[in-house]
Amino acid sequence: GAGVSQSPSNKVTEKGKDVELRCDPISGHTALYWYRQSLGQGLEFLIYFQGNSAPDKSGLPSDRFSAERTGGSVSTLTIQRTQQEDSAVYLCASSREGPASYEQYFGPGTRLTVT
Amino acid sequence: AQSVTQLGSHVSVSEGALVLLRCNYSSSVPPYLFWYVQYPNQGLQLLLKYTSAATLVKGINGFEAEFKKSETSFHLTKPSAHMSDAAEYFCAVSPRGDKLTFGTGTRLAVRP
């Protein structure tokens, strides 16, 4: 079956511009996560959506970062006024609800380069 | 708060040799523990997970890990390395099985 998909696969943007990254989770998965992978910080949790509950935003590094999940499916991560330190690979993952939810399925990531 | 320490950012073994990748964790509650693998230019793939059932966990591709509470460790092993095992391996911890805290990763090289 289809896995987690992310778009675009690569994004180059100028410092100060806004960017939107998209994640399509596996159909039927109620939990959706965003992580960031960078050389300096490794793999970091950003935000977590579970069903209709309020998202866990505890990992967002600044108020320039936001995310939404529409209709319990597709999610968009938005970075406003991008900075060079935002350059990283942004990974999305999804999982089922319940005991099987311990397994997160990751997408291929979006590589963001801020010039 | 929880954290993960992976000893050795780079490990090199010969093909056919034992693979041992070390992971130690700290957690304020009994944790869920995971090992993920990342092949070049690919996303993360779950190798195995510990969710408070058996302490010896078997995963895909012949890997296994043992949860040792007294040592706060969850080391990953494979009896015989294969060239295709060359990748980066991440240990992760989660107090509730949801958001993950990752270690810094260990890059495994396999020599012919």
JSON list of C-alpha atoms in Angstrom, two decimals:
[
{"chain": "A", "resi": 1, "resn": "GLY", "atom": "CA", "xyz": [0.00, 0.00, 0.00]},
{"chain": "A", "resi": 2, "resn": "ALA", "atom": "CA", "xyz": [0.97, 3.65, -0.22]},
{"chain": "A", "resi": 3, "resn": "GLY", "atom": "CA", "xyz": [3.29, 4.95, 2.43]},
{"chain": "A", "resi": 4, "resn": "VAL", "atom": "CA", "xyz": [3.70, 8.43, 3.85]},
{"chain": "A", "resi": 5, "resn": "SER", "atom": "CA", "xyz": [4.36, 10.93, 1.10]},
{"chain": "A", "resi": 6, "resn": "GLN", "atom": "CA", "xyz": [5.89, 14.37, 1.38]},
{"chain": "A", "resi": 7, "resn": "SER", "atom": "CA", "xyz": [6.18, 17.24, -1.04]},
{"chain": "A", "resi": 8, "resn": "PRO", "atom": "CA", "xyz": [8.22, 18.83, -2.32]},
{"chain": "A", "resi": 9, "resn": "SER", "atom": "CA", "xyz": [11.20, 16.51, -2.00]},
{"chain": "A", "resi": 10, "resn": "ASN", "atom": "CA", "xyz": [13.55, 19.46, -2.21]},
{"chain": "A", "resi": 11, "resn": "LYS", "atom": "CA", "xyz": [12.96, 23.15, -1.59]},
{"chain": "A", "resi": 12, "resn": "VAL", "atom": "CA", "xyz": [15.43, 25.97, -1.98]},
{"chain": "A", "resi": 13, "resn": "THR", "atom": "CA", "xyz": [14.29, 29.33, -0.69]},
{"chain": "A", "resi": 14, "resn": "GLU", "atom": "CA", "xyz": [15.76, 32.71, 0.07]},
{"chain": "A", "resi": 15, "resn": "LYS", "atom": "CA", "xyz": [16.19, 33.90, 3.60]},
{"chain": "A", "resi": 16, "resn": "GLY", "atom": "CA", "xyz": [13.08, 35.72, 4.77]},
{"chain": "A", "resi": 17, "resn": "LYS", "atom": "CA", "xyz": [10.63, 33.89, 2.53]},
{"chain": "A", "resi": 18, "resn": "ASP", "atom": "CA", "xyz": [7.82, 31.69, 3.80]},
{"chain": "A", "resi": 19, "resn": "VAL", "atom": "CA", "xyz": [7.64, 27.99, 2.90]},
{"chain": "A", "resi": 20, "resn": "GLU", "atom": "CA", "xyz": [4.99, 25.30, 3.15]},
{"chain": "A", "resi": 21, "resn": "LEU", "atom": "CA", "xyz": [5.81, 21.62, 3.40]},
{"chain": "A", "resi": 22, "resn": "ARG", "atom": "CA", "xyz": [3.14, 18.99, 2.86]},
{"chain": "A", "resi": 23, "resn": "CYS", "atom": "CA", "xyz": [2.62, 15.55, 4.34]},
{"chain": "A", "resi": 24, "resn": "ASP", "atom": "CA", "xyz": [0.12, 12.89, 3.25]},
{"chain": "A", "resi": 25, "resn": "PRO", "atom": "CA", "xyz": [-0.09, 10.21, 5.94]},
{"chain": "A", "resi": 26, "resn": "ILE", "atom": "CA", "xyz": [-1.02, 6.59, 5.44]},
{"chain": "A", "resi": 27, "resn": "SER", "atom": "CA", "xyz": [-4.76, 6.24, 5.01]},
{"chain": "A", "resi": 28, "resn": "GLY", "atom": "CA", "xyz": [-6.46, 5.45, 8.31]},
{"chain": "A", "resi": 29, "resn": "HIS", "atom": "CA", "xyz": [-3.59, 6.63, 10.48]},
{"chain": "A", "resi": 30, "resn": "THR", "atom": "CA", "xyz": [-4.89, 9.03, 13.10]},
{"chain": "A", "resi": 31, "resn": "ALA", "atom": "CA", "xyz": [-1.56, 10.21, 14.51]},
{"chain": "A", "resi": 32, "resn": "LEU", "atom": "CA", "xyz": [0.79, 12.46, 12.53]},
{"chain": "A", "resi": 33, "resn": "TYR", "atom": "CA", "xyz": [4.23, 13.73, 13.56]},
{"chain": "A", "resi": 34, "resn": "TRP", "atom": "CA", "xyz": [6.72, 16.23, 12.20]},
{"chain": "A", "resi": 35, "resn": "TYR", "atom": "CA", "xyz": [10.42, 15.90, 12.94]},
{"chain": "A", "resi": 36, "resn": "ARG", "atom": "CA", "xyz": [13.47, 17.79, 11.74]},
{"chain": "A", "resi": 37, "resn": "GLN", "atom": "CA", "xyz": [16.86, 16.28, 10.91]},
{"chain": "A", "resi": 38, "resn": "SER", "atom": "CA", "xyz": [19.82, 18.62, 10.74]},
{"chain": "A", "resi": 39, "resn": "LEU", "atom": "CA", "xyz": [23.58, 18.28, 11.03]},
{"chain": "A", "resi": 40, "resn": "GLY", "atom": "CA", "xyz": [23.78, 20.43, 14.10]},
{"chain": "A", "resi": 41, "resn": "GLN", "atom": "CA", "xyz": [20.76, 19.20, 16.04]},
{"chain": "A", "resi": 42, "resn": "GLY", "atom": "CA", "xyz": [20.20, 15.63, 14.88]},
{"chain": "A", "resi": 43, "resn": "LEU", "atom": "CA", "xyz": [16.63, 14.35, 14.81]},
{"chain": "A", "resi": 44, "resn": "GLU", "atom": "CA", "xyz": [14.19, 16.56, 16.71]},
{"chain": "A", "resi": 45, "resn": "PHE", "atom": "CA", "xyz": [10.50, 16.27, 17.38]},
{"chain": "A", "resi": 46, "resn": "LEU", "atom": "CA", "xyz": [8.50, 19.30, 16.23]},
{"chain": "A", "resi": 47, "resn": "ILE", "atom": "CA", "xyz": [4.74, 18.71, 16.53]},
{"chain": "A", "resi": 48, "resn": "TYR", "atom": "CA", "xyz": [2.24, 15.87, 16.97]},
{"chain": "A", "resi": 49, "resn": "PHE", "atom": "CA", "xyz": [-1.40, 15.55, 15.94]},
{"chain": "A", "resi": 50, "resn": "GLN", "atom": "CA", "xyz": [-3.63, 12.83, 17.39]},
{"chain": "A", "resi": 51, "resn": "GLY", "atom": "CA", "xyz": [-7.18, 12.62, 16.12]},
{"chain": "A", "resi": 52, "resn": "ASN", "atom": "CA", "xyz": [-9.26, 15.63, 17.13]},
{"chain": "A", "resi": 53, "resn": "SER", "atom": "CA", "xyz": [-7.12, 16.49, 20.15]},
{"chain": "A", "resi": 54, "resn": "ALA", "atom": "CA", "xyz": [-5.20, 19.73, 20.37]},
{"chain": "A", "resi": 55, "resn": "PRO", "atom": "CA", "xyz": [-1.76, 19.25, 18.79]},
{"chain": "A", "resi": 56, "resn": "ASP", "atom": "CA", "xyz": [1.34, 18.86, 20.93]},
{"chain": "A", "resi": 57, "resn": "LYS", "atom": "CA", "xyz": [3.46, 21.81, 19.78]},
{"chain": "A", "resi": 58, "resn": "SER", "atom": "CA", "xyz": [6.13, 21.44, 22.41]},
{"chain": "A", "resi": 59, "resn": "GLY", "atom": "CA", "xyz": [8.94, 20.84, 19.90]},
{"chain": "A", "resi": 60, "resn": "LEU", "atom": "CA", "xyz": [8.41, 23.86, 17.65]},
{"chain": "A", "resi": 61, "resn": "PRO", "atom": "CA", "xyz": [11.63, 25.93, 17.87]},
{"chain": "A", "resi": 62, "resn": "SER", "atom": "CA", "xyz": [10.03, 29.34, 17.42]},
{"chain": "A", "resi": 63, "resn": "ASP", "atom": "CA", "xyz": [6.76, 31.07, 16.62]},
{"chain": "A", "resi": 64, "resn": "ARG", "atom": "CA", "xyz": [7.84, 31.20, 12.98]},
{"chain": "A", "resi": 65, "resn": "PHE", "atom": "CA", "xyz": [6.90, 27.53, 12.80]},
{"chain": "A", "resi": 66, "resn": "SER", "atom": "CA", "xyz": [3.29, 26.35, 12.62]},
{"chain": "A", "resi": 67, "resn": "ALA", "atom": "CA", "xyz": [1.42, 23.34, 11.37]},
{"chain": "A", "resi": 68, "resn": "GLU", "atom": "CA", "xyz": [-2.10, 22.34, 10.66]},
{"chain": "A", "resi": 69, "resn": "ARG", "atom": "CA", "xyz": [-3.89, 19.15, 9.80]},
{"chain": "A", "resi": 70, "resn": "THR", "atom": "CA", "xyz": [-7.00, 19.36, 7.72]},
{"chain": "A", "resi": 71, "resn": "GLY", "atom": "CA", "xyz": [-9.76, 16.79, 7.90]},
{"chain": "A", "resi": 72, "resn": "GLY", "atom": "CA", "xyz": [-7.65, 14.51, 10.03]},
{"chain": "A", "resi": 73, "resn": "SER", "atom": "CA", "xyz": [-5.47, 13.69, 7.06]},
{"chain": "A", "resi": 74, "resn": "VAL", "atom": "CA", "xyz": [-3.09, 15.96, 5.15]},
{"chain": "A", "resi": 75, "resn": "SER", "atom": "CA", "xyz": [-0.78, 18.20, 7.18]},
{"chain": "A", "resi": 76, "resn": "THR", "atom": "CA", "xyz": [1.11, 21.35, 6.23]},
{"chain": "A", "resi": 77, "resn": "LEU", "atom": "CA", "xyz": [4.14, 22.65, 8.09]},
{"chain": "A", "resi": 78, "resn": "THR", "atom": "CA", "xyz": [4.69, 26.36, 7.52]},
{"chain": "A", "resi": 79, "resn": "ILE", "atom": "CA", "xyz": [7.90, 28.22, 8.26]},
{"chain": "A", "resi": 80, "resn": "GLN", "atom": "CA", "xyz": [7.63, 31.98, 8.09]},
{"chain": "A", "resi": 81, "resn": "ARG", "atom": "CA", "xyz": [10.53, 34.36, 7.44]},
{"chain": "A", "resi": 82, "resn": "THR", "atom": "CA", "xyz": [12.95, 31.47, 6.93]},
{"chain": "A", "resi": 83, "resn": "GLN", "atom": "CA", "xyz": [16.45, 31.67, 8.39]},
{"chain": "A", "resi": 84, "resn": "GLN", "atom": "CA", "xyz": [19.58, 29.79, 7.37]},
{"chain": "A", "resi": 85, "resn": "GLU", "atom": "CA", "xyz": [19.40, 27.71, 10.53]},
{"chain": "A", "resi": 86, "resn": "ASP", "atom": "CA", "xyz": [16.07, 26.33, 9.29]},
{"chain": "A", "resi": 87, "resn": "SER", "atom": "CA", "xyz": [17.94, 24.37, 6.61]},
{"chain": "A", "resi": 88, "resn": "ALA", "atom": "CA", "xyz": [17.28, 20.72, 7.37]},
{"chain": "A", "resi": 89, "resn": "VAL", "atom": "CA", "xyz": [15.37, 17.66, 6.25]},
{"chain": "A", "resi": 90, "resn": "TYR", "atom": "CA", "xyz": [11.81, 17.78, 7.53]},
{"chain": "A", "resi": 91, "resn": "LEU", "atom": "CA", "xyz": [10.35, 14.34, 8.16]},
{"chain": "A", "resi": 92, "resn": "CYS", "atom": "CA", "xyz": [6.72, 13.42, 8.58]},
{"chain": "A", "resi": 93, "resn": "ALA", "atom": "CA", "xyz": [5.50, 10.20, 10.20]},
{"chain": "A", "resi": 94, "resn": "SER", "atom": "CA", "xyz": [2.11, 8.67, 10.86]},
{"chain": "A", "resi": 95, "resn": "SER", "atom": "CA", "xyz": [0.81, 5.86, 13.04]},
{"chain": "A", "resi": 96, "resn": "ARG", "atom": "CA", "xyz": [-2.41, 4.06, 13.89]},
{"chain": "A", "resi": 97, "resn": "GLU", "atom": "CA", "xyz": [-4.26, 4.74, 17.12]},
{"chain": "A", "resi": 98, "resn": "GLY", "atom": "CA", "xyz": [-4.14, 2.15, 19.87]},
{"chain": "A", "resi": 99, "resn": "PRO", "atom": "CA", "xyz": [-1.49, -0.41, 20.85]},
{"chain": "A", "resi": 100, "resn": "ALA", "atom": "CA", "xyz": [-0.18, -0.60, 17.31]},
{"chain": "A", "resi": 101, "resn": "SER", "atom": "CA", "xyz": [0.40, 3.14, 17.38]},
{"chain": "A", "resi": 102, "resn": "TYR", "atom": "CA", "xyz": [3.89, 2.62, 18.76]},
{"chain": "A", "resi": 103, "resn": "GLU", "atom": "CA", "xyz": [5.14, 2.12, 15.20]},
{"chain": "A", "resi": 104, "resn": "GLN", "atom": "CA", "xyz": [5.65, 5.30, 13.26]},
{"chain": "A", "resi": 105, "resn": "TYR", "atom": "CA", "xyz": [5.97, 5.14, 9.49]},
{"chain": "A", "resi": 106, "resn": "PHE", "atom": "CA", "xyz": [8.20, 7.84, 8.08]},
{"chain": "A", "resi": 107, "resn": "GLY", "atom": "CA", "xyz": [8.05, 9.63, 4.78]},
{"chain": "A", "resi": 108, "resn": "PRO", "atom": "CA", "xyz": [11.14, 10.34, 2.65]},
{"chain": "A", "resi": 109, "resn": "GLY", "atom": "CA", "xyz": [11.40, 13.90, 3.90]},
{"chain": "A", "resi": 110, "resn": "THR", "atom": "CA", "xyz": [11.63, 17.36, 2.40]},
{"chain": "A", "resi": 111, "resn": "ARG", "atom": "CA", "xyz": [15.12, 18.81, 2.16]},
{"chain": "A", "resi": 112, "resn": "LEU", "atom": "CA", "xyz": [14.90, 22.55, 2.83]},
{"chain": "A", "resi": 113, "resn": "THR", "atom": "CA", "xyz": [17.81, 24.80, 1.92]},
{"chain": "A", "resi": 114, "resn": "VAL", "atom": "CA", "xyz": [17.66, 28.44, 2.92]},
{"chain": "A", "resi": 115, "resn": "THR", "atom": "CA", "xyz": [20.13, 30.62, 1.01]},
{"chain": "B", "resi": 1, "resn": "ALA", "atom": "CA", "xyz": [12.35, 14.27, 30.65]},
{"chain": "B", "resi": 2, "resn": "GLN", "atom": "CA", "xyz": [13.98, 11.54, 28.61]},
{"chain": "B", "resi": 3, "resn": "SER", "atom": "CA", "xyz": [17.17, 11.32, 26.63]},
{"chain": "B", "resi": 4, "resn": "VAL", "atom": "CA", "xyz": [19.15, 8.81, 24.61]},
{"chain": "B", "resi": 5, "resn": "THR", "atom": "CA", "xyz": [22.90, 8.36, 24.36]},
{"chain": "B", "resi": 6, "resn": "GLN", "atom": "CA", "xyz": [24.42, 6.40, 21.51]},
{"chain": "B", "resi": 7, "resn": "LEU", "atom": "CA", "xyz": [28.07, 5.60, 22.09]},
{"chain": "B", "resi": 8, "resn": "GLY", "atom": "CA", "xyz": [30.12, 5.73, 18.93]},
{"chain": "B", "resi": 9, "resn": "SER", "atom": "CA", "xyz": [29.03, 7.93, 16.06]},
{"chain": "B", "resi": 10, "resn": "HIS", "atom": "CA", "xyz": [30.83, 5.59, 13.64]},
{"chain": "B", "resi": 11, "resn": "VAL", "atom": "CA", "xyz": [31.22, 1.83, 13.90]},
{"chain": "B", "resi": 12, "resn": "SER", "atom": "CA", "xyz": [33.06, -0.31, 11.37]},
{"chain": "B", "resi": 13, "resn": "VAL", "atom": "CA", "xyz": [32.86, -4.10, 11.22]},
{"chain": "B", "resi": 14, "resn": "SER", "atom": "CA", "xyz": [33.92, -6.78, 8.80]},
{"chain": "B", "resi": 15, "resn": "GLU", "atom": "CA", "xyz": [31.33, -8.68, 6.82]},
{"chain": "B", "resi": 16, "resn": "GLY", "atom": "CA", "xyz": [30.25, -11.67, 8.88]},
{"chain": "B", "resi": 17, "resn": "ALA", "atom": "CA", "xyz": [31.31, -10.13, 12.18]},
{"chain": "B", "resi": 18, "resn": "LEU", "atom": "CA", "xyz": [29.09, -9.30, 15.14]},
{"chain": "B", "resi": 19, "resn": "VAL", "atom": "CA", "xyz": [27.36, -5.95, 15.06]},
{"chain": "B", "resi": 20, "resn": "LEU", "atom": "CA", "xyz": [26.91, -4.18, 18.41]},
{"chain": "B", "resi": 21, "resn": "LEU", "atom": "CA", "xyz": [25.45, -0.69, 18.52]},
{"chain": "B", "resi": 22, "resn": "ARG", "atom": "CA", "xyz": [25.08, 0.81, 21.98]},
{"chain": "B", "resi": 23, "resn": "CYS", "atom": "CA", "xyz": [22.15, 2.79, 23.34]},
{"chain": "B", "resi": 24, "resn": "ASN", "atom": "CA", "xyz": [21.58, 4.05, 26.86]},
{"chain": "B", "resi": 25, "resn": "TYR", "atom": "CA", "xyz": [18.50, 5.95, 27.88]},
{"chain": "B", "resi": 26, "resn": "SER", "atom": "CA", "xyz": [17.20, 8.02, 30.72]},
{"chain": "B", "resi": 27, "resn": "SER", "atom": "CA", "xyz": [13.50, 8.27, 31.39]},
{"chain": "B", "resi": 28, "resn": "SER", "atom": "CA", "xyz": [11.35, 9.34, 34.32]},
{"chain": "B", "resi": 29, "resn": "VAL", "atom": "CA", "xyz": [8.85, 6.59, 33.53]},
{"chain": "B", "resi": 30, "resn": "PRO", "atom": "CA", "xyz": [9.14, 3.08, 32.10]},
{"chain": "B", "resi": 31, "resn": "PRO", "atom": "CA", "xyz": [9.94, 3.85, 28.50]},
{"chain": "B", "resi": 32, "resn": "TYR", "atom": "CA", "xyz": [9.08, 2.57, 25.10]},
{"chain": "B", "resi": 33, "resn": "LEU", "atom": "CA", "xyz": [12.30, 2.07, 23.13]},
{"chain": "B", "resi": 34, "resn": "PHE", "atom": "CA", "xyz": [12.93, 1.85, 19.43]},
{"chain": "B", "resi": 35, "resn": "TRP", "atom": "CA", "xyz": [15.67, 1.31, 16.89]},
{"chain": "B", "resi": 36, "resn": "TYR", "atom": "CA", "xyz": [15.30, 2.89, 13.47]},
{"chain": "B", "resi": 37, "resn": "VAL", "atom": "CA", "xyz": [17.55, 2.51, 10.43]},
{"chain": "B", "resi": 38, "resn": "GLN", "atom": "CA", "xyz": [18.13, 5.11, 7.74]},
{"chain": "B", "resi": 39, "resn": "TYR", "atom": "CA", "xyz": [19.66, 4.06, 4.44]},
{"chain": "B", "resi": 40, "resn": "PRO", "atom": "CA", "xyz": [21.30, 6.75, 2.31]},
{"chain": "B", "resi": 41, "resn": "ASN", "atom": "CA", "xyz": [18.78, 9.25, 0.94]},
{"chain": "B", "resi": 42, "resn": "GLN", "atom": "CA", "xyz": [15.87, 7.37, 2.45]},
{"chain": "B", "resi": 43, "resn": "GLY", "atom": "CA", "xyz": [13.47, 7.87, 5.33]},
{"chain": "B", "resi": 44, "resn": "LEU", "atom": "CA", "xyz": [13.58, 6.11, 8.67]},
{"chain": "B", "resi": 45, "resn": "GLN", "atom": "CA", "xyz": [12.48, 2.50, 8.95]},
{"chain": "B", "resi": 46, "resn": "LEU", "atom": "CA", "xyz": [11.57, 0.78, 12.20]},
{"chain": "B", "resi": 47, "resn": "LEU", "atom": "CA", "xyz": [13.89, -2.13, 13.04]},
{"chain": "B", "resi": 48, "resn": "LEU", "atom": "CA", "xyz": [12.37, -3.14, 16.35]},
{"chain": "B", "resi": 49, "resn": "LYS", "atom": "CA", "xyz": [10.57, -1.83, 19.40]},
{"chain": "B", "resi": 50, "resn": "TYR", "atom": "CA", "xyz": [10.33, -2.58, 23.12]},
{"chain": "B", "resi": 51, "resn": "THR", "atom": "CA", "xyz": [6.90, -1.96, 24.65]},
{"chain": "B", "resi": 52, "resn": "SER", "atom": "CA", "xyz": [7.23, -3.63, 28.08]},
{"chain": "B", "resi": 53, "resn": "ALA", "atom": "CA", "xyz": [6.60, -7.17, 26.91]},
{"chain": "B", "resi": 54, "resn": "ALA", "atom": "CA", "xyz": [9.59, -9.48, 26.36]},
{"chain": "B", "resi": 55, "resn": "THR", "atom": "CA", "xyz": [12.94, -7.90, 27.21]},
{"chain": "B", "resi": 56, "resn": "LEU", "atom": "CA", "xyz": [14.64, -9.53, 24.22]},
{"chain": "B", "resi": 57, "resn": "VAL", "atom": "CA", "xyz": [13.15, -8.06, 21.11]},
{"chain": "B", "resi": 58, "resn": "LYS", "atom": "CA", "xyz": [13.65, -9.45, 17.63]},
{"chain": "B", "resi": 59, "resn": "GLY", "atom": "CA", "xyz": [13.36, -7.20, 14.64]},
{"chain": "B", "resi": 60, "resn": "ILE", "atom": "CA", "xyz": [13.76, -7.24, 10.92]},
{"chain": "B", "resi": 61, "resn": "ASN", "atom": "CA", "xyz": [16.87, -8.23, 8.98]},
{"chain": "B", "resi": 62, "resn": "GLY", "atom": "CA", "xyz": [18.20, -10.42, 11.81]},
{"chain": "B", "resi": 63, "resn": "PHE", "atom": "CA", "xyz": [18.62, -7.62, 14.34]},
{"chain": "B", "resi": 64, "resn": "GLU", "atom": "CA", "xyz": [17.68, -7.92, 17.97]},
{"chain": "B", "resi": 65, "resn": "ALA", "atom": "CA", "xyz": [17.95, -5.80, 21.12]},
{"chain": "B", "resi": 66, "resn": "GLU", "atom": "CA", "xyz": [17.77, -6.51, 24.82]},
{"chain": "B", "resi": 67, "resn": "PHE", "atom": "CA", "xyz": [16.15, -4.16, 27.31]},
{"chain": "B", "resi": 68, "resn": "LYS", "atom": "CA", "xyz": [18.18, -4.07, 30.53]},
{"chain": "B", "resi": 69, "resn": "LYS", "atom": "CA", "xyz": [16.51, -1.90, 33.11]},
{"chain": "B", "resi": 70, "resn": "SER", "atom": "CA", "xyz": [19.37, -2.18, 35.62]},
{"chain": "B", "resi": 71, "resn": "GLU", "atom": "CA", "xyz": [21.79, -0.82, 33.02]},
{"chain": "B", "resi": 72, "resn": "THR", "atom": "CA", "xyz": [19.27, 1.53, 31.33]},
{"chain": "B", "resi": 73, "resn": "SER", "atom": "CA", "xyz": [20.44, 0.06, 28.05]},
{"chain": "B", "resi": 74, "resn": "PHE", "atom": "CA", "xyz": [18.89, -1.14, 24.82]},
{"chain": "B", "resi": 75, "resn": "HIS", "atom": "CA", "xyz": [21.83, -2.26, 22.69]},
{"chain": "B", "resi": 76, "resn": "LEU", "atom": "CA", "xyz": [21.27, -3.46, 19.13]},
{"chain": "B", "resi": 77, "resn": "THR", "atom": "CA", "xyz": [23.00, -6.60, 17.90]},
{"chain": "B", "resi": 78, "resn": "LYS", "atom": "CA", "xyz": [23.24, -8.78, 14.83]},
{"chain": "B", "resi": 79, "resn": "PRO", "atom": "CA", "xyz": [25.33, -11.97, 14.83]},
{"chain": "B", "resi": 80, "resn": "SER", "atom": "CA", "xyz": [26.71, -11.60, 11.32]},
{"chain": "B", "resi": 81, "resn": "ALA", "atom": "CA", "xyz": [27.01, -8.32, 9.44]},
{"chain": "B", "resi": 82, "resn": "HIS", "atom": "CA", "xyz": [26.07, -8.08, 5.79]},
{"chain": "B", "resi": 83, "resn": "MET", "atom": "CA", "xyz": [27.17, -5.41, 3.35]},
{"chain": "B", "resi": 84, "resn": "SER", "atom": "CA", "xyz": [23.55, -4.30, 3.05]},
{"chain": "B", "resi": 85, "resn": "ASP", "atom": "CA", "xyz": [23.52, -3.40, 6.76]},
{"chain": "B", "resi": 86, "resn": "ALA", "atom": "CA", "xyz": [25.61, -0.30, 6.08]},
{"chain": "B", "resi": 87, "resn": "ALA", "atom": "CA", "xyz": [23.38, 2.57, 7.17]},
{"chain": "B", "resi": 88, "resn": "GLU", "atom": "CA", "xyz": [22.78, 4.97, 10.02]},
{"chain": "B", "resi": 89, "resn": "TYR", "atom": "CA", "xyz": [21.02, 3.61, 13.09]},
{"chain": "B", "resi": 90, "resn": "PHE", "atom": "CA", "xyz": [19.03, 5.65, 15.58]},
{"chain": "B", "resi": 91, "resn": "CYS", "atom": "CA", "xyz": [17.88, 4.66, 19.03]},
{"chain": "B", "resi": 92, "resn": "ALA", "atom": "CA", "xyz": [14.77, 6.45, 20.31]},
{"chain": "B", "resi": 93, "resn": "VAL", "atom": "CA", "xyz": [12.78, 6.66, 23.53]},
{"chain": "B", "resi": 94, "resn": "SER", "atom": "CA", "xyz": [9.20, 7.66, 24.23]},
{"chain": "B", "resi": 95, "resn": "PRO", "atom": "CA", "xyz": [7.39, 7.76, 27.60]},
{"chain": "B", "resi": 96, "resn": "ARG", "atom": "CA", "xyz": [3.99, 7.01, 26.05]},
{"chain": "B", "resi": 97, "resn": "GLY", "atom": "CA", "xyz": [4.86, 5.48, 22.71]},
{"chain": "B", "resi": 98, "resn": "ASP", "atom": "CA", "xyz": [4.09, 8.67, 20.80]},
{"chain": "B", "resi": 99, "resn": "LYS", "atom": "CA", "xyz": [6.60, 11.48, 20.16]},
{"chain": "B", "resi": 100, "resn": "LEU", "atom": "CA", "xyz": [10.13, 10.17, 19.94]},
{"chain": "B", "resi": 101, "resn": "THR", "atom": "CA", "xyz": [13.37, 11.48, 21.39]},
{"chain": "B", "resi": 102, "resn": "PHE", "atom": "CA", "xyz": [16.24, 10.25, 19.23]},
{"chain": "B", "resi": 103, "resn": "GLY", "atom": "CA", "xyz": [19.88, 9.63, 19.89]},
{"chain": "B", "resi": 104, "resn": "THR", "atom": "CA", "xyz": [22.51, 11.21, 17.69]},
{"chain": "B", "resi": 105, "resn": "GLY", "atom": "CA", "xyz": [22.83, 8.13, 15.51]},
{"chain": "B", "resi": 106, "resn": "THR", "atom": "CA", "xyz": [25.55, 5.60, 14.73]},
{"chain": "B", "resi": 107, "resn": "ARG", "atom": "CA", "xyz": [26.80, 5.17, 11.21]},
{"chain": "B", "resi": 108, "resn": "LEU", "atom": "CA", "xyz": [27.63, 1.53, 10.53]},
{"chain": "B", "resi": 109, "resn": "ALA", "atom": "CA", "xyz": [30.19, 0.66, 7.87]},
{"chain": "B", "resi": 110, "resn": "VAL", "atom": "CA", "xyz": [30.69, -2.94, 6.77]},
{"chain": "B", "resi": 111, "resn": "ARG", "atom": "CA", "xyz": [34.06, -3.90, 5.31]},
{"chain": "B", "resi": 112, "resn": "PRO", "atom": "CA", "xyz": [34.27, -6.68, 2.73]}
]
